Coordinates of C-alpha atoms in Angstrom, one line a residue:
X1207 CA 26.5 16.0 -30.5
X1208 CA 23.1 17.3 -31.6
X1209 CA 20.8 18.0 -28.6
X1210 CA 17.5 16.1 -28.9
X1211 CA 14.4 18.3 -28.9
X1212 CA 11.7 17.5 -26.3
X1213 CA 9.3 15.8 -28.8
X1214 CA 12.2 13.3 -29.8
X1215 CA 12.8 12.7 -26.0
X1216 CA 9.1 11.9 -25.4
X1217 CA 9.0 9.6 -28.4
X1218 CA 12.1 7.7 -27.2
X1219 CA 10.8 7.5 -23.8
X1220 CA 7.5 6.1 -24.9
X1221 CA 9.1 3.7 -27.2
X1222 CA 11.1 2.2 -24.2
X1223 CA 7.8 2.1 -22.3
X1224 CA 6.1 0.3 -25.2
X1225 CA 8.9 -2.3 -25.4
X1226 CA 8.9 -3.0 -21.7
X1227 CA 12.5 -1.7 -21.1
X1228 CA 12.7 -0.2 -17.6
X1229 CA 13.1 3.4 -17.0
X1230 CA 16.1 3.9 -14.6
X1231 CA 16.8 7.0 -12.4
X1232 CA 19.4 8.6 -14.9
X1233 CA 17.2 8.2 -17.9
X1234 CA 15.3 11.2 -19.3
X1235 CA 11.8 11.1 -18.3
X1236 CA 8.8 13.6 -18.6
X1237 CA 8.3 15.7 -15.5
X1238 CA 4.6 14.4 -15.2
X1239 CA 5.9 10.9 -15.3
X1240 CA 8.4 11.7 -12.5
X1241 CA 5.7 13.5 -10.5
X1242 CA 3.3 10.8 -11.0
X1243 CA 5.8 8.3 -9.5
X1244 CA 6.7 10.5 -6.7
X1245 CA 3.2 10.9 -5.5
X1246 CA 2.4 7.1 -6.0
X1247 CA 5.5 5.8 -4.3
X1248 CA 5.6 8.3 -1.5
X1249 CA 1.8 7.6 -0.6
X1250 CA 2.7 3.9 -0.8
X1251 CA 5.5 4.3 1.6
X1252 CA 3.2 6.4 4.0
X1253 CA 0.6 3.6 3.9
X1254 CA 3.2 1.0 4.9
X1255 CA 4.3 3.0 8.0
X1256 CA 0.9 4.2 8.9
X1257 CA -0.3 0.6 8.5
X1258 CA 1.9 -0.5 11.3
X1259 CA -0.2 1.6 13.9
X1260 CA -3.4 -0.5 13.8
X1261 CA -1.4 -3.8 14.1
X1262 CA 1.0 -2.4 16.7
X1263 CA -2.1 -1.8 18.8
X1264 CA -2.3 -5.8 19.3
X1265 CA 1.3 -6.5 19.9
X1266 CA 1.1 -6.5 23.7
X1267 CA -2.4 -8.1 23.6
X1268 CA -1.8 -11.0 21.3
X1269 CA -3.3 -14.2 22.6
X1270 CA -0.1 -16.2 22.9
X1271 CA 3.6 -16.1 22.5
X1272 CA 3.5 -17.6 18.7
X1273 CA 0.9 -15.1 17.7
X1274 CA 2.9 -12.1 19.4
X1275 CA 6.2 -13.2 17.6
X1276 CA 4.4 -13.5 14.2
X1277 CA 2.7 -10.1 14.6
X1278 CA 6.0 -8.4 15.6
X1279 CA 7.5 -9.8 12.4
X1280 CA 4.9 -8.5 10.4
X1281 CA 5.1 -5.1 11.7
X1282 CA 8.9 -5.0 11.2
X1283 CA 8.3 -6.2 7.7
X1284 CA 5.9 -3.2 7.2
X1285 CA 8.6 -0.7 8.5
X1286 CA 11.1 -2.3 6.1
X1287 CA 8.6 -1.8 3.1
X1288 CA 8.3 1.9 4.1
X1289 CA 12.2 2.2 4.0
X1290 CA 12.5 0.4 0.6
X1291 CA 9.9 2.8 -0.9
X1292 CA 11.3 5.9 0.6
X1293 CA 14.5 5.0 -0.8
X1294 CA 12.9 4.4 -4.2
X1295 CA 11.3 7.7 -4.2
X1296 CA 14.6 9.5 -3.5
X1297 CA 15.9 8.1 -6.8
X1298 CA 13.5 10.3 -8.5
X1299 CA 15.1 13.5 -6.8
X1300 CA 12.4 13.8 -4.0
X1301 CA 13.5 14.7 -0.6
X1302 CA 12.5 11.9 2.0
X1303 CA 11.8 14.4 4.8
X1304 CA 9.8 16.5 2.6
X1305 CA 7.7 13.8 1.7
X1306 CA 7.0 12.7 5.4
X1307 CA 6.3 16.3 6.2
X1308 CA 3.6 16.2 3.5
X1309 CA 2.2 13.2 5.1
X1310 CA 2.1 15.1 8.8
X1311 CA 0.6 18.2 7.2
X1312 CA -2.2 16.3 5.4
X1313 CA -1.0 17.3 1.8
X1314 CA 0.0 13.6 1.0
X1315 CA -2.4 10.7 1.5
X1316 CA -2.2 7.0 2.4
X1317 CA -4.5 4.0 2.0
X1318 CA -7.8 4.9 3.4
X1319 CA -8.1 1.4 5.1
X1320 CA -5.7 2.4 7.8
X1321 CA -8.0 4.9 9.1
X1322 CA -10.5 2.2 10.6
X1323 CA -9.8 0.9 14.2
X1324 CA -8.8 -2.5 15.1
X1325 CA -11.3 -3.5 17.9
X1326 CA -10.5 -7.1 18.5
X1327 CA -7.9 -9.8 17.9
X1328 CA -10.1 -10.9 14.9
X1329 CA -9.4 -7.7 13.3
X1330 CA -5.7 -8.9 13.0
X1331 CA -7.0 -11.7 11.0
X1332 CA -9.1 -9.5 8.9
X1333 CA -6.5 -7.1 8.2
X1334 CA -4.0 -9.8 7.2
X1335 CA -6.4 -11.6 5.1
X1336 CA -8.5 -8.8 3.5
X1337 CA -6.1 -5.9 3.8
X1338 CA -2.8 -7.5 2.7
X1339 CA -4.8 -9.6 0.2
X1340 CA -6.0 -6.6 -1.5
X1341 CA -2.5 -5.1 -1.2
X1342 CA -1.0 -8.1 -3.0
X1343 CA -3.7 -7.9 -5.8
X1344 CA -2.4 -4.3 -6.3
X1345 CA 1.2 -4.8 -5.8
X1346 CA 2.1 -8.0 -7.8
X1347 CA 1.5 -6.0 -11.1
X1348 CA 3.8 -3.2 -9.8
X1349 CA 6.6 -5.8 -10.0
X1350 CA 6.4 -5.1 -13.7
X1351 CA 6.2 -1.3 -13.3
X1352 CA 8.1 0.7 -16.0
X1353 CA 10.1 2.5 -13.4
X1354 CA 13.0 -0.1 -12.4
X1355 CA 13.7 1.0 -8.8
X1356 CA 10.0 0.7 -7.9
X1357 CA 9.6 -2.6 -9.8
X1358 CA 12.6 -4.2 -7.9
X1359 CA 11.6 -3.0 -4.5
X1360 CA 8.0 -4.6 -5.1
X1361 CA 9.5 -8.0 -5.7
X1362 CA 10.4 -8.4 -2.0
X1363 CA 7.6 -6.4 -0.7
X1364 CA 5.1 -8.8 -2.4
X1365 CA 6.9 -12.0 -1.0
X1366 CA 6.4 -10.6 2.5
X1367 CA 2.8 -9.6 1.9
X1368 CA 2.0 -13.1 0.8
X1369 CA 3.2 -14.3 4.4
X1370 CA 1.0 -11.6 5.9
X1371 CA -2.0 -12.6 4.0
X1372 CA -1.5 -16.2 4.9
X1373 CA -1.0 -15.4 8.5
X1374 CA -4.4 -13.3 8.5
X1375 CA -6.3 -16.1 6.9
X1376 CA -4.9 -18.7 9.5
X1377 CA -6.2 -16.5 12.4
X1378 CA -9.7 -16.2 10.7
X1379 CA -9.8 -19.8 9.9
X1380 CA -9.0 -20.8 13.6
X1381 CA -11.4 -18.5 15.0
X1382 CA -14.2 -19.5 12.4
X1383 CA -13.8 -23.2 13.6
X1384 CA -13.5 -22.4 17.2
X1385 CA -16.2 -21.5 19.8
X1386 CA -19.4 -19.8 18.7
X1387 CA -18.1 -16.6 20.3
X1388 CA -14.7 -16.9 18.4
X1389 CA -16.7 -17.3 15.2
X1390 CA -18.9 -14.5 15.9
X1391 CA -15.9 -12.2 16.6
X1392 CA -14.4 -13.5 13.1
X1393 CA -17.7 -12.6 11.3
X1394 CA -17.8 -9.2 13.0
X1395 CA -14.3 -8.4 11.9
X1396 CA -15.1 -9.5 8.2
X1397 CA -18.3 -7.4 8.4
X1398 CA -16.5 -4.2 9.4
X1399 CA -13.3 -4.7 7.0
X1400 CA -15.0 -6.1 3.9
X1401 CA -16.3 -2.7 2.5
X1402 CA -13.2 -0.7 3.2
X1403 CA -11.0 -3.4 1.9
X1404 CA -12.8 -3.0 -1.4
X1405 CA -12.3 0.8 -1.1
X1406 CA -8.5 0.3 -1.0
X1407 CA -8.5 -0.2 -4.9
X1408 CA -9.3 3.4 -5.4
X1409 CA -12.5 5.2 -7.0
X1410 CA -14.4 3.7 -9.8
X1411 CA -12.5 3.8 -13.2
X1412 CA -14.9 6.6 -14.4
X1413 CA -13.9 8.7 -11.4
X1414 CA -10.1 8.1 -11.5
X1415 CA -8.2 10.9 -13.0
X1416 CA -4.7 9.2 -12.8
X1417 CA -5.6 5.6 -14.0
X1418 CA -5.4 5.9 -17.8
X1419 CA -2.2 8.0 -17.9
X1420 CA -0.5 5.5 -15.4
X1421 CA -1.7 2.8 -17.6
X1422 CA -0.2 4.4 -20.8
X1423 CA 3.1 4.8 -18.9
X1424 CA 2.8 1.1 -17.5
X1425 CA 3.1 2.3 -13.9
X1426 CA -0.2 0.5 -13.5
X1427 CA -1.0 -2.7 -15.5
X1428 CA -4.7 -2.9 -14.4
X1429 CA -7.5 -0.4 -13.6
X1430 CA -9.0 -0.1 -10.3
X1431 CA -12.2 -1.9 -11.0
X1432 CA -10.3 -4.7 -12.6
X1433 CA -8.3 -5.2 -9.6
X1434 CA -11.4 -5.0 -7.4
X1435 CA -13.1 -7.6 -9.3
X1436 CA -10.2 -9.9 -9.0
X1437 CA -10.2 -9.6 -5.3
X1438 CA -13.8 -10.2 -4.8
X1439 CA -13.5 -13.4 -7.1
X1440 CA -10.7 -14.8 -5.2
X1441 CA -11.9 -13.8 -1.6
X1442 CA -15.5 -15.0 -1.7
X1443 CA -14.7 -18.6 -2.1
X1444 CA -12.1 -18.3 0.8
X1445 CA -14.9 -16.9 3.1
X1446 CA -17.2 -19.8 2.1
X1447 CA -14.5 -22.3 2.7
X1448 CA -14.1 -21.4 6.5
X1449 CA -17.8 -20.7 7.0
X1450 CA -17.9 -16.9 7.0
X1451 CA -20.5 -15.0 5.1
X1452 CA -19.7 -11.8 2.9
X1453 CA -21.8 -8.9 4.3
X1454 CA -23.2 -8.2 0.9
X1455 CA -26.8 -9.1 0.2
X1456 CA -26.2 -8.2 -3.6
X1457 CA -23.4 -10.7 -3.8
X1458 CA -24.0 -13.5 -6.4
X1459 CA -22.2 -15.5 -9.0
X1460 CA -22.8 -14.5 -12.5
X1461 CA -22.8 -17.3 -14.9
X1462 CA -22.6 -15.1 -18.0
X1463 CA -19.6 -13.1 -17.0
X1464 CA -17.7 -15.7 -14.8
X1465 CA -17.5 -13.3 -12.1
X1466 CA -19.2 -12.3 -8.8
X1467 CA -21.6 -9.4 -9.0
X1468 CA -21.5 -7.3 -5.9
X1469 CA -23.1 -4.4 -4.3
X1470 CA -22.4 -0.6 -4.7
X1471 CA -19.7 0.7 -2.5
X1472 CA -20.4 3.7 -0.3
X1473 CA -18.4 6.3 -2.1
X1474 CA -19.5 9.1 0.2
X1475 CA -17.7 7.2 3.0
X1476 CA -14.7 6.7 0.9
X1477 CA -14.2 10.3 0.0
X1478 CA -14.9 11.4 3.7
X1479 CA -12.0 9.2 4.8
X1480 CA -9.7 10.1 2.0
X1481 CA -10.3 13.9 2.9
X1482 CA -9.3 13.3 6.5
X1483 CA -12.7 12.5 8.2
X1484 CA -12.5 8.8 8.8
X1485 CA -12.6 7.2 12.3
X1486 CA -8.9 7.4 13.0
X1487 CA -7.5 10.0 10.6
X1488 CA -6.4 12.3 13.2
X1489 CA -5.0 9.8 15.6
X1490 CA -3.0 8.2 12.8
X1491 CA -1.3 11.4 11.8
X1492 CA -0.7 12.6 15.5
X1493 CA 1.0 9.3 16.2
X1494 CA 3.4 9.7 13.2
X1495 CA 4.0 13.3 13.8
X1496 CA 4.9 12.3 17.6
X1497 CA 7.2 9.6 16.5
X1498 CA 9.1 12.0 14.3
X1499 CA 9.5 14.6 17.0
X1500 CA 10.2 12.2 19.8
X1501 CA 13.0 10.6 17.5
X1502 CA 14.6 13.9 16.4
X1503 CA 17.4 13.5 18.9
X1504 CA 18.4 10.2 17.4
X1505 CA 18.5 11.5 13.9
X1506 CA 20.5 14.7 15.0
X1507 CA 23.0 12.5 16.9
X1508 CA 23.5 10.2 14.0
X1509 CA 24.0 13.1 11.7
X1510 CA 26.5 14.8 14.1
X1511 CA 28.4 11.4 14.3
X1512 CA 28.4 11.1 10.6
X1513 CA 29.8 14.7 10.2
X1514 CA 32.5 14.0 12.6
X1515 CA 33.5 10.7 11.1
X1516 CA 33.6 12.4 7.7
X1517 CA 35.9 15.0 9.0
X1518 CA 38.2 12.5 10.5
X1519 CA 38.5 10.5 7.4
X1520 CA 39.2 13.7 5.3
X1521 CA 41.9 14.8 7.8
X1522 CA 43.4 11.4 7.7
X1523 CA 43.4 11.2 3.8
X1524 CA 45.1 14.6 3.6

């Protein structure tokens, strides 16, 4: 059988993409496509795992047993999401431990939002409502990602993120309708998390070096700015409904465009956080590095057991 040249392979690959045929692990794919997915999926996995830290901070201090149980379930979900995604990135030939080491060394990034502290219980509401709400906006289109394992993993992730978003909104709604002190706490959490939530969608389209290629490959279906605008349009009426005020003096409804106009994001702050200079960057990485080091004995014991079991089965088979 005649071996196809690289141009023909690329043509057939793009034809699959254009026809919305999923790319599977054993299919031929350009190395740039593979590396883009490894970068994106591993960073997504890191974000799920690091995202457990600001929430885990409140498990022992949840105001009642119901809130504690719900928060525990949410943190457990985030751990599961990380495992799905690390498994997905392995289908691309990446080594899971190497991707985790890249996180610990600072080579790999994760969502900038998780470098902000959770100071009050209301922050659990703001994180669920705003952060998971922004995550859903980003991730629902990924269910139609051109790479099959990533798209399929995202179906369950998005269903669980929807639960997280509703849980956060319920917290904010209860606080906003409570005592003046509780409403003030909810407003303070919204004030602190609103702009970082908008930053979650990434840089403006003009400054994003990956967006256009990811769109051409149908890894992404919408640009950063499109998703950010959708998030603002959906979230502002929710805030109004529960009596909270979006902390943006430039926010207003635009009759001509049918969208909300909003103020300029502090991009200097965004890039500082991305580069590792946010309020909690060091704490987050130190916590993940310590977790790996403290759990090393578990992995070593599991691997030793697996090797012994494999040897016993081989001996029995012979």
